Short mmCIF file of C-alpha atoms in Angstrom, two decimals:
data_model
loop_
_atom_site.label_atom_id
_atom_site.label_comp_id
_atom_site.label_asym_id
_atom_site.label_seq_id
_atom_site.Cartn_x
_atom_site.Cartn_y
_atom_site.Cartn_z
CA MET A 1 -2.85 -24.45 -12.86
CA ILE A 2 -2.99 -26.32 -16.06
CA THR A 3 -1.75 -29.27 -13.77
CA ALA A 4 -4.52 -28.93 -11.32
CA LEU A 5 -7.29 -28.52 -14.00
CA PHE A 6 -5.78 -32.13 -15.73
CA TYR A 7 -5.97 -33.28 -12.13
CA LYS A 8 -9.84 -32.43 -11.91
CA GLU A 9 -10.33 -33.79 -15.20
CA TRP A 10 -8.29 -37.09 -14.39
CA ILE A 11 -10.31 -37.50 -11.12
CA LYS A 12 -13.59 -37.21 -13.12
CA THR A 13 -12.65 -39.48 -16.19
CA ARG A 14 -10.19 -42.15 -14.56
CA ARG A 15 -12.66 -44.75 -14.31
CA ILE A 16 -14.01 -44.34 -17.97
CA LEU A 17 -10.39 -44.43 -19.27
CA LEU A 18 -9.92 -47.61 -17.45
CA LEU A 19 -12.87 -49.07 -18.47
CA SER A 20 -12.18 -48.09 -22.19
CA LEU A 21 -8.56 -49.68 -21.96
CA LEU A 22 -10.02 -52.93 -20.77
CA VAL A 23 -12.73 -52.97 -23.43
CA LEU A 24 -10.16 -52.25 -26.21
CA ALA A 25 -7.73 -55.00 -24.69
CA ALA A 26 -10.47 -57.51 -24.64
CA LEU A 27 -11.21 -56.65 -28.09
CA MET A 28 -7.72 -56.98 -29.12
CA ILE A 29 -7.52 -60.26 -27.73
CA TYR A 30 -10.52 -61.59 -29.45
CA ILE A 31 -9.25 -60.27 -32.72
CA PHE A 32 -5.97 -62.05 -32.18
CA ILE A 33 -7.58 -65.22 -31.16
CA ASN A 34 -10.02 -64.95 -33.95
CA VAL A 35 -7.20 -64.47 -36.64
CA GLU A 36 -5.14 -67.49 -34.99
CA GLN A 37 -8.39 -69.49 -35.73
CA MET A 38 -8.71 -68.27 -39.29
CA PHE A 39 -5.21 -69.38 -40.02
CA ARG A 40 -5.56 -72.62 -38.38
CA ILE A 41 -9.09 -73.68 -39.74
CA ASN A 42 -9.25 -71.97 -43.09
CA GLY A 43 -5.27 -72.15 -43.97
CA ALA A 44 -3.05 -69.29 -44.86
CA THR A 45 -4.17 -69.27 -48.58
CA GLN A 46 -7.90 -69.02 -47.85
CA VAL A 47 -7.15 -65.93 -45.34
CA TRP A 48 -4.91 -64.67 -47.83
CA THR A 49 -7.38 -64.44 -50.48
CA GLU A 50 -10.05 -62.75 -48.15
CA THR A 51 -7.49 -60.04 -47.35
CA ILE A 52 -6.13 -59.34 -50.54
CA LEU A 53 -8.78 -60.07 -53.17
CA LYS A 54 -12.11 -59.67 -50.93
CA ASP A 55 -10.54 -56.63 -49.09
CA ILE A 56 -12.01 -58.11 -45.75
CA SER A 57 -10.43 -56.48 -42.75
CA VAL A 58 -10.05 -58.13 -39.36
CA LEU A 59 -10.52 -54.73 -37.52
CA THR A 60 -14.16 -54.17 -38.70
CA GLY A 61 -15.09 -55.20 -35.39
CA ILE A 62 -13.88 -52.19 -33.85
CA GLN A 63 -15.63 -49.56 -36.21
CA TRP A 64 -18.02 -48.10 -33.73
CA LEU A 65 -15.75 -48.58 -30.66
CA PRO A 66 -13.57 -45.38 -30.73
CA LEU A 67 -16.66 -43.28 -31.03
CA ILE A 68 -18.83 -44.93 -28.44
CA LEU A 69 -15.85 -44.74 -25.99
CA SER A 70 -15.35 -41.11 -26.87
CA ILE A 71 -18.76 -40.23 -26.18
CA LEU A 72 -18.67 -41.95 -22.92
CA PHE A 73 -15.41 -40.03 -22.05
CA GLY A 74 -16.91 -36.83 -23.09
CA VAL A 75 -20.09 -37.35 -21.04
CA SER A 76 -18.08 -38.41 -17.97
CA GLN A 77 -16.10 -35.36 -18.34
CA PHE A 78 -18.59 -32.60 -19.12
CA VAL A 79 -21.82 -33.73 -17.57
CA PRO A 80 -20.50 -33.25 -13.95
CA GLU A 81 -19.81 -29.99 -15.09
CA MET A 82 -23.16 -29.01 -15.90
CA SER A 83 -25.17 -30.72 -13.39
CA ASN A 84 -26.21 -27.86 -11.01
CA LYS A 85 -24.21 -25.46 -13.34
CA ARG A 86 -21.04 -26.40 -11.74
CA LEU A 87 -19.14 -24.92 -14.71
CA LYS A 88 -19.59 -21.78 -12.67
CA LEU A 89 -17.12 -22.86 -10.40
CA THR A 90 -14.68 -23.99 -13.14
CA LEU A 91 -14.84 -20.86 -15.00
CA HIS A 92 -14.46 -18.93 -11.69
CA LEU A 93 -11.04 -20.06 -11.24
CA PRO A 94 -8.33 -17.60 -11.70
CA MET A 95 -7.71 -18.14 -15.39
CA SER A 96 -9.12 -16.96 -18.48
CA GLU A 97 -12.14 -18.69 -19.47
CA ASN A 98 -10.74 -19.62 -23.00
CA ARG A 99 -7.57 -21.36 -21.13
CA ILE A 100 -9.81 -23.36 -18.99
CA MET A 101 -12.04 -24.64 -21.96
CA PHE A 102 -8.83 -25.32 -23.85
CA SER A 103 -7.27 -27.13 -21.15
CA MET A 104 -10.13 -29.16 -20.45
CA LEU A 105 -10.51 -30.28 -24.13
CA ALA A 106 -6.75 -30.71 -24.28
CA PHE A 107 -6.90 -33.28 -21.49
CA GLY A 108 -9.79 -35.29 -23.12
CA LEU A 109 -8.05 -35.11 -26.81
CA SER A 110 -4.87 -36.12 -25.18
CA GLY A 111 -6.30 -39.16 -23.11
CA LEU A 112 -8.13 -40.21 -26.39
CA LEU A 113 -4.92 -40.12 -28.41
CA ILE A 114 -3.09 -41.73 -25.89
CA LEU A 115 -5.87 -44.68 -25.77
CA TYR A 116 -6.02 -44.74 -29.76
CA ALA A 117 -2.23 -44.99 -29.98
CA ILE A 118 -1.83 -47.76 -27.45
CA THR A 119 -4.73 -49.59 -29.51
CA CYS A 120 -2.97 -49.04 -32.94
CA ILE A 121 0.42 -50.30 -31.35
CA ALA A 122 -1.25 -53.22 -30.20
CA ILE A 123 -2.84 -53.96 -33.41
CA ILE A 124 0.29 -53.49 -35.49
CA GLY A 125 2.44 -55.49 -32.99
CA GLY A 126 -0.26 -58.47 -32.90
CA LEU A 127 -1.23 -58.77 -36.62
CA ARG A 128 2.52 -58.37 -37.67
CA ILE A 129 2.72 -61.90 -36.33
CA TYR A 130 0.45 -63.06 -39.09
CA TYR A 131 0.45 -60.47 -41.84
CA PRO A 132 3.15 -58.76 -43.86
CA GLN A 133 3.62 -54.90 -42.84
CA GLU A 134 1.85 -53.67 -45.91
CA ILE A 135 -1.38 -55.43 -45.30
CA VAL A 136 -1.15 -54.13 -41.43
CA LEU A 137 -0.60 -50.64 -42.43
CA SER A 138 -3.44 -50.98 -44.87
CA MET A 139 -5.76 -52.07 -42.11
CA ILE A 140 -4.59 -49.29 -39.90
CA GLU A 141 -5.20 -46.89 -42.86
CA SER A 142 -8.77 -48.22 -43.43
CA SER A 143 -9.53 -47.79 -39.73
CA LEU A 144 -8.20 -44.13 -39.39
CA PRO A 145 -11.55 -42.66 -40.07
CA TRP A 146 -12.88 -44.58 -37.10
CA PHE A 147 -10.49 -43.32 -34.78
CA LEU A 148 -10.91 -39.63 -36.24
CA ALA A 149 -14.67 -40.19 -35.67
CA GLY A 150 -13.73 -40.97 -31.82
CA LEU A 151 -11.93 -37.51 -31.69
CA ALA A 152 -14.84 -35.66 -33.58
CA GLY A 153 -17.23 -37.23 -31.33
CA TYR A 154 -15.66 -36.44 -28.31
CA LEU A 155 -15.35 -32.70 -29.21
CA PHE A 156 -19.07 -32.81 -30.61
CA THR A 157 -20.10 -34.41 -27.28
CA ALA A 158 -18.50 -31.54 -25.31
CA TRP A 159 -20.32 -29.03 -27.48
CA ILE A 160 -23.63 -30.68 -26.77
CA CYS A 161 -23.22 -30.95 -23.05
CA ILE A 162 -21.68 -27.32 -22.38
CA GLU A 163 -24.81 -25.93 -24.51
CA PRO A 164 -27.08 -24.55 -21.76
CA VAL A 165 -30.40 -24.72 -23.78
CA TRP A 166 -32.12 -28.21 -24.28
CA ARG A 167 -33.56 -27.24 -27.65
CA GLN A 168 -30.18 -26.02 -28.91
CA ARG A 169 -28.76 -29.10 -27.83
CA VAL A 170 -31.09 -31.33 -29.71
CA PHE A 171 -30.26 -29.22 -32.59
CA ASN A 172 -26.54 -29.62 -32.05
CA THR A 173 -27.07 -33.42 -31.86
CA LEU A 174 -28.40 -33.65 -34.98
CA ILE A 175 -25.75 -31.50 -36.61
CA ALA A 176 -23.04 -33.80 -34.71
CA ALA A 177 -24.84 -37.05 -35.88
CA TYR A 178 -24.79 -35.69 -39.66
CA ALA A 179 -21.00 -34.77 -39.41
CA LEU A 180 -20.02 -38.00 -37.94
CA SER A 181 -21.86 -39.92 -40.66
CA PHE A 182 -18.99 -38.81 -42.90
CA PHE A 183 -16.56 -40.55 -40.80
CA MET A 184 -18.34 -43.98 -40.84
CA MET A 185 -19.22 -44.47 -44.54
CA SER A 186 -18.31 -47.79 -45.67
CA ALA A 187 -15.50 -47.79 -48.30
CA LYS A 188 -12.86 -50.01 -49.95
CA GLY A 189 -9.49 -50.09 -47.98
CA GLY A 190 -7.54 -46.90 -48.59
CA ALA A 191 -10.64 -45.13 -50.43
CA TYR A 192 -10.87 -42.65 -47.74
CA MET A 193 -7.36 -41.39 -47.69
CA PRO A 194 -8.10 -38.45 -49.95
CA PHE A 195 -10.93 -37.53 -47.69
CA ILE A 196 -8.86 -37.28 -44.65
CA PRO A 197 -7.80 -33.62 -44.62
CA TYR A 198 -11.54 -32.82 -44.80
CA LEU A 199 -12.14 -35.10 -41.72
CA LEU A 200 -9.29 -33.29 -39.89
CA ALA A 201 -10.71 -30.06 -40.81
CA THR A 202 -14.13 -31.13 -39.25
CA ILE A 203 -12.26 -32.00 -36.05
CA ILE A 204 -10.26 -28.45 -35.82
CA VAL A 205 -13.78 -26.55 -36.59
CA ALA A 206 -15.52 -28.71 -33.78
CA HIS A 207 -12.92 -27.69 -31.39
CA PHE A 208 -14.23 -24.44 -31.59
CA PHE A 209 -18.00 -25.37 -30.88
CA SER A 210 -17.42 -26.14 -27.24
CA PHE A 211 -16.16 -22.32 -26.85
CA TYR A 212 -19.16 -21.04 -28.46
CA SER A 213 -21.26 -22.88 -26.05
CA MET A 214 -19.28 -21.69 -23.00
CA TYR A 215 -20.05 -18.18 -23.97
CA ARG A 216 -23.74 -18.75 -24.29
CA PHE A 217 -23.62 -20.69 -20.92
CA LYS A 218 -21.68 -17.12 -19.37
CA ASP A 219 -24.33 -15.03 -20.99
CA GLY A 220 -27.08 -16.96 -19.31
CA SER A 221 -28.98 -18.20 -22.36
CA GLN A 222 -31.92 -20.00 -21.31
CA MET B 1 -14.56 4.69 1.00
CA GLU B 2 -13.70 2.58 -2.16
CA ASN B 3 -16.45 0.71 -3.97
CA ILE B 4 -15.77 -3.07 -4.28
CA ILE B 5 -19.02 -3.57 -6.20
CA ALA B 6 -20.98 -1.05 -8.11
CA CYS B 7 -24.11 -1.86 -10.39
CA GLU B 8 -25.35 0.82 -12.81
CA ASN B 9 -28.76 0.83 -14.25
CA ILE B 10 -29.29 -2.88 -14.62
CA THR B 11 -32.22 -3.98 -16.48
CA HIS B 12 -33.14 -7.50 -16.86
CA TYR B 13 -36.02 -9.72 -18.17
CA TYR B 14 -36.73 -13.17 -18.41
CA GLY B 15 -38.66 -13.47 -21.74
CA SER B 16 -41.28 -10.73 -21.15
CA ARG B 17 -41.14 -10.71 -17.27
CA LEU B 18 -39.38 -7.88 -15.82
CA ILE B 19 -37.01 -8.53 -13.20
CA TYR B 20 -35.34 -5.14 -12.38
CA GLU B 21 -35.33 -1.72 -14.17
CA ASN B 22 -32.59 0.47 -13.59
CA LEU B 23 -31.16 -1.03 -10.53
CA ASN B 24 -28.46 0.79 -9.04
CA PHE B 25 -26.45 -0.27 -5.72
CA GLU B 26 -22.73 -0.20 -4.60
CA VAL B 27 -21.07 -2.07 -1.79
CA LYS B 28 -18.17 -0.16 0.12
CA LYS B 29 -14.95 -1.99 1.13
CA GLY B 30 -15.22 -3.52 4.63
CA LYS B 31 -19.02 -3.97 4.51
CA ILE B 32 -21.52 -6.78 4.80
CA LEU B 33 -24.11 -6.21 2.55
CA GLY B 34 -27.40 -8.42 2.67
CA LEU B 35 -29.71 -9.00 -0.31
CA LEU B 36 -33.18 -9.67 0.91
CA GLY B 37 -36.12 -10.46 -1.14
CA LYS B 38 -39.03 -12.78 -1.59
CA ASN B 39 -38.72 -15.72 -3.89
CA GLY B 40 -38.57 -14.63 -7.44
CA THR B 41 -37.49 -11.03 -6.90
CA GLY B 42 -34.01 -11.94 -8.32
CA LYS B 43 -31.49 -12.27 -5.66
CA THR B 44 -29.79 -15.11 -7.54
CA THR B 45 -29.94 -13.14 -10.74
CA ILE B 46 -28.12 -10.15 -9.52
CA ILE B 47 -25.50 -12.91 -7.98
CA ASN B 48 -25.26 -14.39 -11.58
CA ILE B 49 -24.93 -10.92 -13.27
CA LEU B 50 -22.20 -9.93 -10.72
CA ASN B 51 -20.11 -12.86 -11.64
CA GLY B 52 -20.48 -12.38 -15.37
CA TYR B 53 -22.95 -15.62 -15.68
CA LEU B 54 -25.77 -13.65 -16.96
CA LYS B 55 -25.82 -10.77 -19.47
CA PRO B 56 -28.31 -8.18 -18.38
CA ARG B 57 -30.59 -6.42 -21.06
CA SER B 58 -28.92 -3.26 -20.24
CA GLY B 59 -26.66 -1.78 -17.49
CA GLU B 60 -23.31 -2.70 -15.96
CA CYS B 61 -21.80 -4.06 -12.91
CA ARG B 62 -18.23 -3.59 -11.73
CA ILE B 63 -16.51 -5.55 -9.05
CA PHE B 64 -12.78 -4.02 -8.14
CA GLN B 65 -13.57 -1.68 -11.15
CA GLU B 66 -13.66 -4.46 -13.56
CA LYS B 67 -16.61 -5.01 -16.00
CA MET B 68 -18.45 -8.32 -14.81
CA GLN B 69 -18.16 -9.95 -18.31
CA ASN B 70 -14.62 -9.69 -18.28
CA LEU B 71 -12.94 -10.25 -14.76
CA SER B 72 -9.29 -10.77 -15.05
CA PRO B 73 -7.48 -14.06 -13.35
CA ALA B 74 -6.09 -11.63 -10.74
CA THR B 75 -9.77 -10.30 -9.59
CA LYS B 76 -11.49 -13.52 -9.86
CA ALA B 77 -8.57 -14.88 -7.41
CA SER B 78 -9.90 -12.06 -5.12
CA ILE B 79 -13.57 -13.30 -4.91
CA GLY B 80 -14.88 -16.02 -3.30
CA LEU B 81 -17.85 -17.22 -4.78
CA LEU B 82 -20.50 -19.75 -2.87
CA LEU B 83 -23.24 -20.98 -5.55
CA GLU B 84 -26.74 -21.47 -4.05
CA GLY B 85 -26.99 -24.96 -2.32
CA HIS B 86 -23.23 -24.99 -1.46
CA ILE B 87 -22.57 -26.52 -4.83
CA GLN B 88 -19.01 -28.04 -5.17
CA HIS B 89 -17.44 -30.64 -7.27
CA THR B 90 -18.83 -33.79 -5.78
CA PHE B 91 -16.57 -36.23 -7.68
CA PHE B 92 -13.62 -35.10 -5.22
CA ASN B 93 -12.96 -36.47 -2.08
CA VAL B 94 -12.19 -34.17 1.11
CA ARG B 95 -8.25 -34.19 0.37
CA GLN B 96 -8.48 -33.92 -3.29
CA ILE B 97 -10.68 -30.86 -3.48
CA GLU B 98 -8.11 -29.04 -1.04
CA LYS B 99 -5.32 -30.26 -3.49
CA PHE B 100 -7.10 -28.99 -6.49
CA TYR B 101 -7.81 -25.72 -5.30
CA ARG B 102 -4.64 -25.00 -3.65
CA GLN B 103 -2.61 -24.68 -6.85
CA PHE B 104 -4.83 -21.87 -7.95
CA TYR B 105 -4.21 -19.62 -5.08
CA PRO B 106 -0.66 -18.27 -4.02
CA ASN B 107 -1.99 -17.19 -0.39
CA TRP B 108 -3.72 -20.44 0.03
CA LYS B 109 -4.48 -21.37 3.96
CA ALA B 110 -4.83 -24.82 3.94
CA GLY B 111 -4.93 -24.84 7.79
CA ALA B 112 -8.31 -22.75 7.71
CA TYR B 113 -9.88 -25.60 5.43
CA TYR B 114 -8.46 -28.48 7.89
CA GLU B 115 -9.39 -26.65 11.04
CA LEU B 116 -12.87 -26.30 9.99
CA LEU B 117 -13.06 -29.86 8.76
CA LYS B 118 -12.09 -31.08 12.16
CA LYS B 119 -15.47 -29.91 13.59
CA LEU B 120 -17.03 -32.66 10.89
CA GLN B 121 -17.34 -36.35 11.24
CA VAL B 122 -15.74 -37.06 8.00
CA SER B 123 -12.49 -38.79 6.71
CA GLU B 124 -10.27 -36.92 4.34
CA THR B 125 -10.97 -39.61 1.63
CA GLN B 126 -14.58 -39.31 1.90
CA ARG B 127 -16.28 -38.32 -1.21
CA ILE B 128 -18.09 -35.02 -1.14
CA SER B 129 -21.14 -36.52 -3.02
CA ALA B 130 -21.59 -38.80 0.10
CA MET B 131 -21.77 -35.98 2.65
CA SER B 132 -24.89 -34.24 4.05
CA CYS B 133 -25.94 -30.89 3.08
CA GLY B 134 -24.59 -29.31 6.17
CA GLN B 135 -21.01 -31.21 5.61
CA ARG B 136 -20.86 -29.97 2.22
CA SER B 137 -21.64 -26.27 3.41
CA GLN B 138 -18.72 -26.69 5.70
CA ILE B 139 -16.59 -27.94 3.04
CA ALA B 140 -17.52 -25.08 0.69
CA LEU B 141 -16.91 -22.45 3.47
CA GLY B 142 -13.40 -24.15 4.39
CA LEU B 143 -12.52 -23.63 0.81
CA LEU B 144 -13.62 -20.15 0.49
CA PHE B 145 -11.64 -19.20 3.85
CA ALA B 146 -8.55 -21.26 2.59
CA GLN B 147 -8.69 -18.96 -0.58
CA ASP B 148 -8.70 -15.79 1.66
CA PRO B 149 -10.53 -13.49 -0.74
CA ASP B 150 -10.89 -9.94 -0.41
CA LEU B 151 -14.80 -10.15 -1.47
CA LEU B 152 -17.04 -13.11 -0.62
CA ILE B 153 -20.19 -13.38 -2.29
CA LEU B 154 -22.64 -15.90 -0.89
CA ASP B 155 -25.93 -16.88 -2.53
CA ASP B 156 -28.46 -18.15 0.01
CA PHE B 157 -25.58 -19.73 2.33
CA SER B 158 -28.44 -20.86 4.52
CA MET B 159 -30.15 -23.02 2.39
CA GLY B 160 -30.72 -26.54 3.33
CA LEU B 161 -28.77 -25.85 6.75
CA ASP B 162 -30.14 -27.01 10.18
CA PRO B 163 -29.81 -24.15 13.10
CA GLY B 164 -26.37 -25.71 14.29
CA TYR B 165 -24.74 -25.54 10.83
CA ARG B 166 -26.31 -21.99 10.23
CA ARG B 167 -24.98 -20.67 13.35
CA LEU B 168 -21.74 -22.04 12.72
CA PHE B 169 -21.63 -20.67 9.20
CA VAL B 170 -22.63 -17.11 10.66
CA GLN B 171 -19.88 -17.38 13.28
CA TYR B 172 -17.10 -17.98 10.84
CA LEU B 173 -18.35 -15.42 8.59
CA LYS B 174 -18.28 -13.00 11.49
CA GLU B 175 -14.85 -13.82 12.40
CA TYR B 176 -13.74 -13.84 8.61
CA ALA B 177 -15.14 -10.32 8.27
CA SER B 178 -13.74 -8.91 11.53
CA GLU B 179 -10.06 -9.41 10.08
CA GLY B 180 -10.80 -5.97 8.44
CA ASN B 181 -11.01 -4.84 4.78
CA LYS B 182 -12.92 -7.98 3.85
CA THR B 183 -16.26 -7.26 2.23
CA ILE B 184 -19.25 -9.59 1.99
CA PHE B 185 -22.31 -9.62 -0.53
CA LEU B 186 -24.62 -12.14 0.34
CA THR B 187 -28.21 -13.25 0.19
CA SER B 188 -30.23 -15.70 2.25
CA HIS B 189 -33.94 -16.35 2.90
CA ILE B 190 -33.42 -16.93 6.72
CA ILE B 191 -33.42 -13.24 8.00
CA GLN B 192 -32.65 -14.17 11.57
CA ASP B 193 -29.20 -14.97 10.46
CA MET B 194 -28.55 -11.78 8.39
CA GLU B 195 -29.52 -9.71 11.54
CA MET B 196 -26.67 -11.02 13.27
CA LEU B 197 -24.09 -10.36 10.46
CA ILE B 198 -24.99 -7.51 7.90
CA ASP B 199 -24.01 -3.90 8.28
CA ASP B 200 -26.35 -2.78 5.19
CA CYS B 201 -29.45 -4.24 3.88
CA ILE B 202 -30.80 -4.07 0.33
CA ILE B 203 -34.62 -5.13 0.24
CA LEU B 204 -35.77 -6.14 -3.10
CA ASP B 205 -39.33 -5.84 -4.35
CA TYR B 206 -40.42 -7.30 -7.78
CA GLY B 207 -38.67 -4.95 -10.27
CA ARG B 208 -36.88 -2.71 -7.98
CA ILE B 209 -34.88 -1.76 -4.62
CA LEU B 210 -37.63 -1.40 -1.90
CA LEU B 211 -34.87 -0.11 0.45
CA HIS B 212 -31.32 0.31 0.84
CA LYS B 213 -30.24 1.23 4.52
CA PRO B 214 -27.82 0.47 7.26
CA THR B 215 -29.18 -2.53 9.16
CA ASP B 216 -28.94 -0.53 12.45
CA TYR B 217 -31.04 2.22 10.63
CA ILE B 218 -33.80 -0.13 10.06
CA LEU B 219 -33.82 -1.96 13.38
CA ASN B 220 -33.85 1.39 15.25
CA HIS B 221 -36.55 3.46 13.06
CA PHE B 222 -39.01 1.03 11.35
CA LYS B 223 -41.78 0.13 13.56
CA ARG B 224 -44.66 -1.61 13.88
CA TYR B 225 -47.91 0.18 15.11
CA SER B 226 -51.35 -1.31 16.14
CA PHE B 227 -54.25 0.25 17.05
CA TYR B 228 -58.18 -0.07 16.98
CA ALA B 229 -60.22 1.55 14.54
CA SER B 230 -63.57 0.96 12.71
CA ALA B 231 -62.39 2.38 9.34
CA THR B 232 -62.48 -0.43 6.70
CA GLU B 233 -59.78 1.01 4.58
CA ILE B 234 -56.53 2.76 5.22
CA LYS B 235 -54.53 3.75 2.47
CA ALA B 236 -50.71 2.83 2.29
CA THR B 237 -48.65 5.91 1.79
CA ASP B 238 -44.85 6.41 1.95
CA LYS B 239 -45.14 6.75 5.55
CA LEU B 240 -47.77 3.97 6.24
CA TRP B 241 -46.37 0.54 4.97
CA ASN B 242 -48.77 -2.36 4.32
CA PRO B 243 -51.56 -1.39 6.86
CA GLU B 244 -53.66 -4.72 7.53
CA LYS B 245 -56.87 -5.36 9.52
CA THR B 246 -57.32 -8.30 11.47
CA GLY B 247 -60.89 -8.21 13.59
CA ASN B 248 -60.92 -4.50 14.84
CA THR B 249 -57.23 -4.38 15.19
CA TRP B 250 -55.10 -2.64 12.48
CA GLU B 251 -51.38 -2.89 12.01
CA VAL B 252 -49.13 -0.56 9.97
CA TYR B 253 -45.38 -0.16 9.59
CA SER B 254 -43.66 3.14 9.48
CA PHE B 255 -40.22 5.04 9.74
CA SER B 256 -41.96 7.92 11.30
CA PRO B 257 -42.05 8.39 15.10
CA LYS B 258 -45.48 7.56 17.21
CA ASP B 259 -46.30 11.30 17.52
CA GLU B 260 -46.31 11.65 13.64
CA ILE B 261 -48.30 8.20 13.27
CA GLN B 262 -50.97 9.51 15.70
CA GLN B 263 -51.32 12.76 13.51
CA ILE B 264 -51.49 10.90 10.20
CA LEU B 265 -54.06 8.48 11.41
CA GLU B 266 -56.16 11.23 13.19
CA PRO B 267 -59.01 10.89 10.55
CA TYR B 268 -59.52 7.46 11.04
CA ASP B 269 -60.56 7.82 14.62
CA ILE B 270 -58.20 5.63 16.20
CA ALA B 271 -57.60 4.45 19.84
CA ASN B 272 -54.77 2.40 21.70
CA LEU B 273 -52.14 3.12 19.41
CA LYS B 274 -49.03 0.90 20.34
CA GLU B 275 -45.71 1.06 18.85
CA GLU B 276 -43.39 -2.26 18.71
CA LYS B 277 -39.75 -2.70 18.16
CA LEU B 278 -38.98 -5.07 15.13
CA SER B 279 -36.53 -7.86 14.32
CA LEU B 280 -35.10 -7.82 10.76
CA GLU B 281 -37.45 -10.65 9.99
CA ASP B 282 -40.43 -8.48 11.02
CA ALA B 283 -39.12 -5.29 9.41
CA PHE B 284 -38.91 -7.28 6.07
CA ILE B 285 -42.56 -8.48 6.29
CA GLY B 286 -43.69 -4.96 7.25
CA LEU B 287 -41.71 -3.49 4.23
CA THR B 288 -42.72 -6.16 1.58
CA GLY B 289 -46.05 -7.45 2.99
CA LYS B 290 -47.12 -11.23 3.70
CA TYR B 291 -47.86 -11.88 0.70
#
């Protein structure tokens, strides 16, 4: 049954997943061309100085991308459920409602994690040609909050979409924007690391919000 | 006979507007019950309450003896649900939606689905979002028959359908019901369709059940009486429903026989009393009034 639910989620989101993959691939190519250009024009010493001493990361271009793609992904998954209240059909399936909601979120989070993992592997593989391992890992560490923002953004999007009352949706959106701002603060490389557990805790808590919206939907809140 | 659906003392408000107060009814196993009512009397509301998609202010419904808010997966598998407007997941195509639902129901009858679809001019790869309302209704119906549930709950099944599709829908429902031990609870605003189908009838008025009787009883006993009278007012009673005057001709509706009506109307000095048999639609108008 979970396979069937995953099949439904896949049919809904496959286009946006493919689009996300293409956008991320295009951005990776752009970053690698840019790095290649920097080394060729400015020379290795200049690039090294900017990276080590000025803490400039070549990955700043992707800062908002995981969040934007995750919101699009969440919208493509949950808006079809809420138009004409089709969620009733989904919740009427012969499974417990909690299991249905958990499976839908698990599909979304797995999809995003696979997308982000492919991106990180491509970044590591590509940048290792130009930079030593320590610098590449430091860049990945610096971009970790942006990927976590993607996961949180997805969960908040699900929460907002499933909420049946518009006024409450606006309120949820404000809460979500405030919570996401903690993931997107500018900071020196590595400065975020002690804060990562708190971001992870936010993601775990956000996971339960969609269940709350689902119960409100089931109670017929208007 | 076993109750498949039982609702007790359902009271519900939208804001301060009363929808029902202490609504009670049950649906016996093997029966087809039609819920009739004017717009806004709460037909869809009761379907939502039954399926656990709306929590009433007070009262409780049970389906297969389980509380509406906590239906087990096994009970949900025995209920076929048609939402108002034949809503389905429109991002699927014809084949994908069958493949999706098939995995949830062990007794899935794919043949029933594809048999019904043969009547439609659609390919298996056509997306449901690109279909007409009539075609979508057949997809929804095909999926319900493939699920082969013990209880069908249909919310306004005739909505948006042309006469041909409506007739087809009713014909298939009759066949399904004739298999035995199948219970159907349905609403429709096209009462002609119900007359061909339902065993029992609940007529809802604003806030209450006006009547809950077997359809045959209504058709055989509820009559329209017309007569001439110069009276300017005839009061409605429990035996005279919705008296209405057009020119010098009065019309009243009643379950009482002609002799009794003649006696009741004697004080009004009436003439030319005529009795008329009614269709279910006429009976509905007679019970609820035109407005």
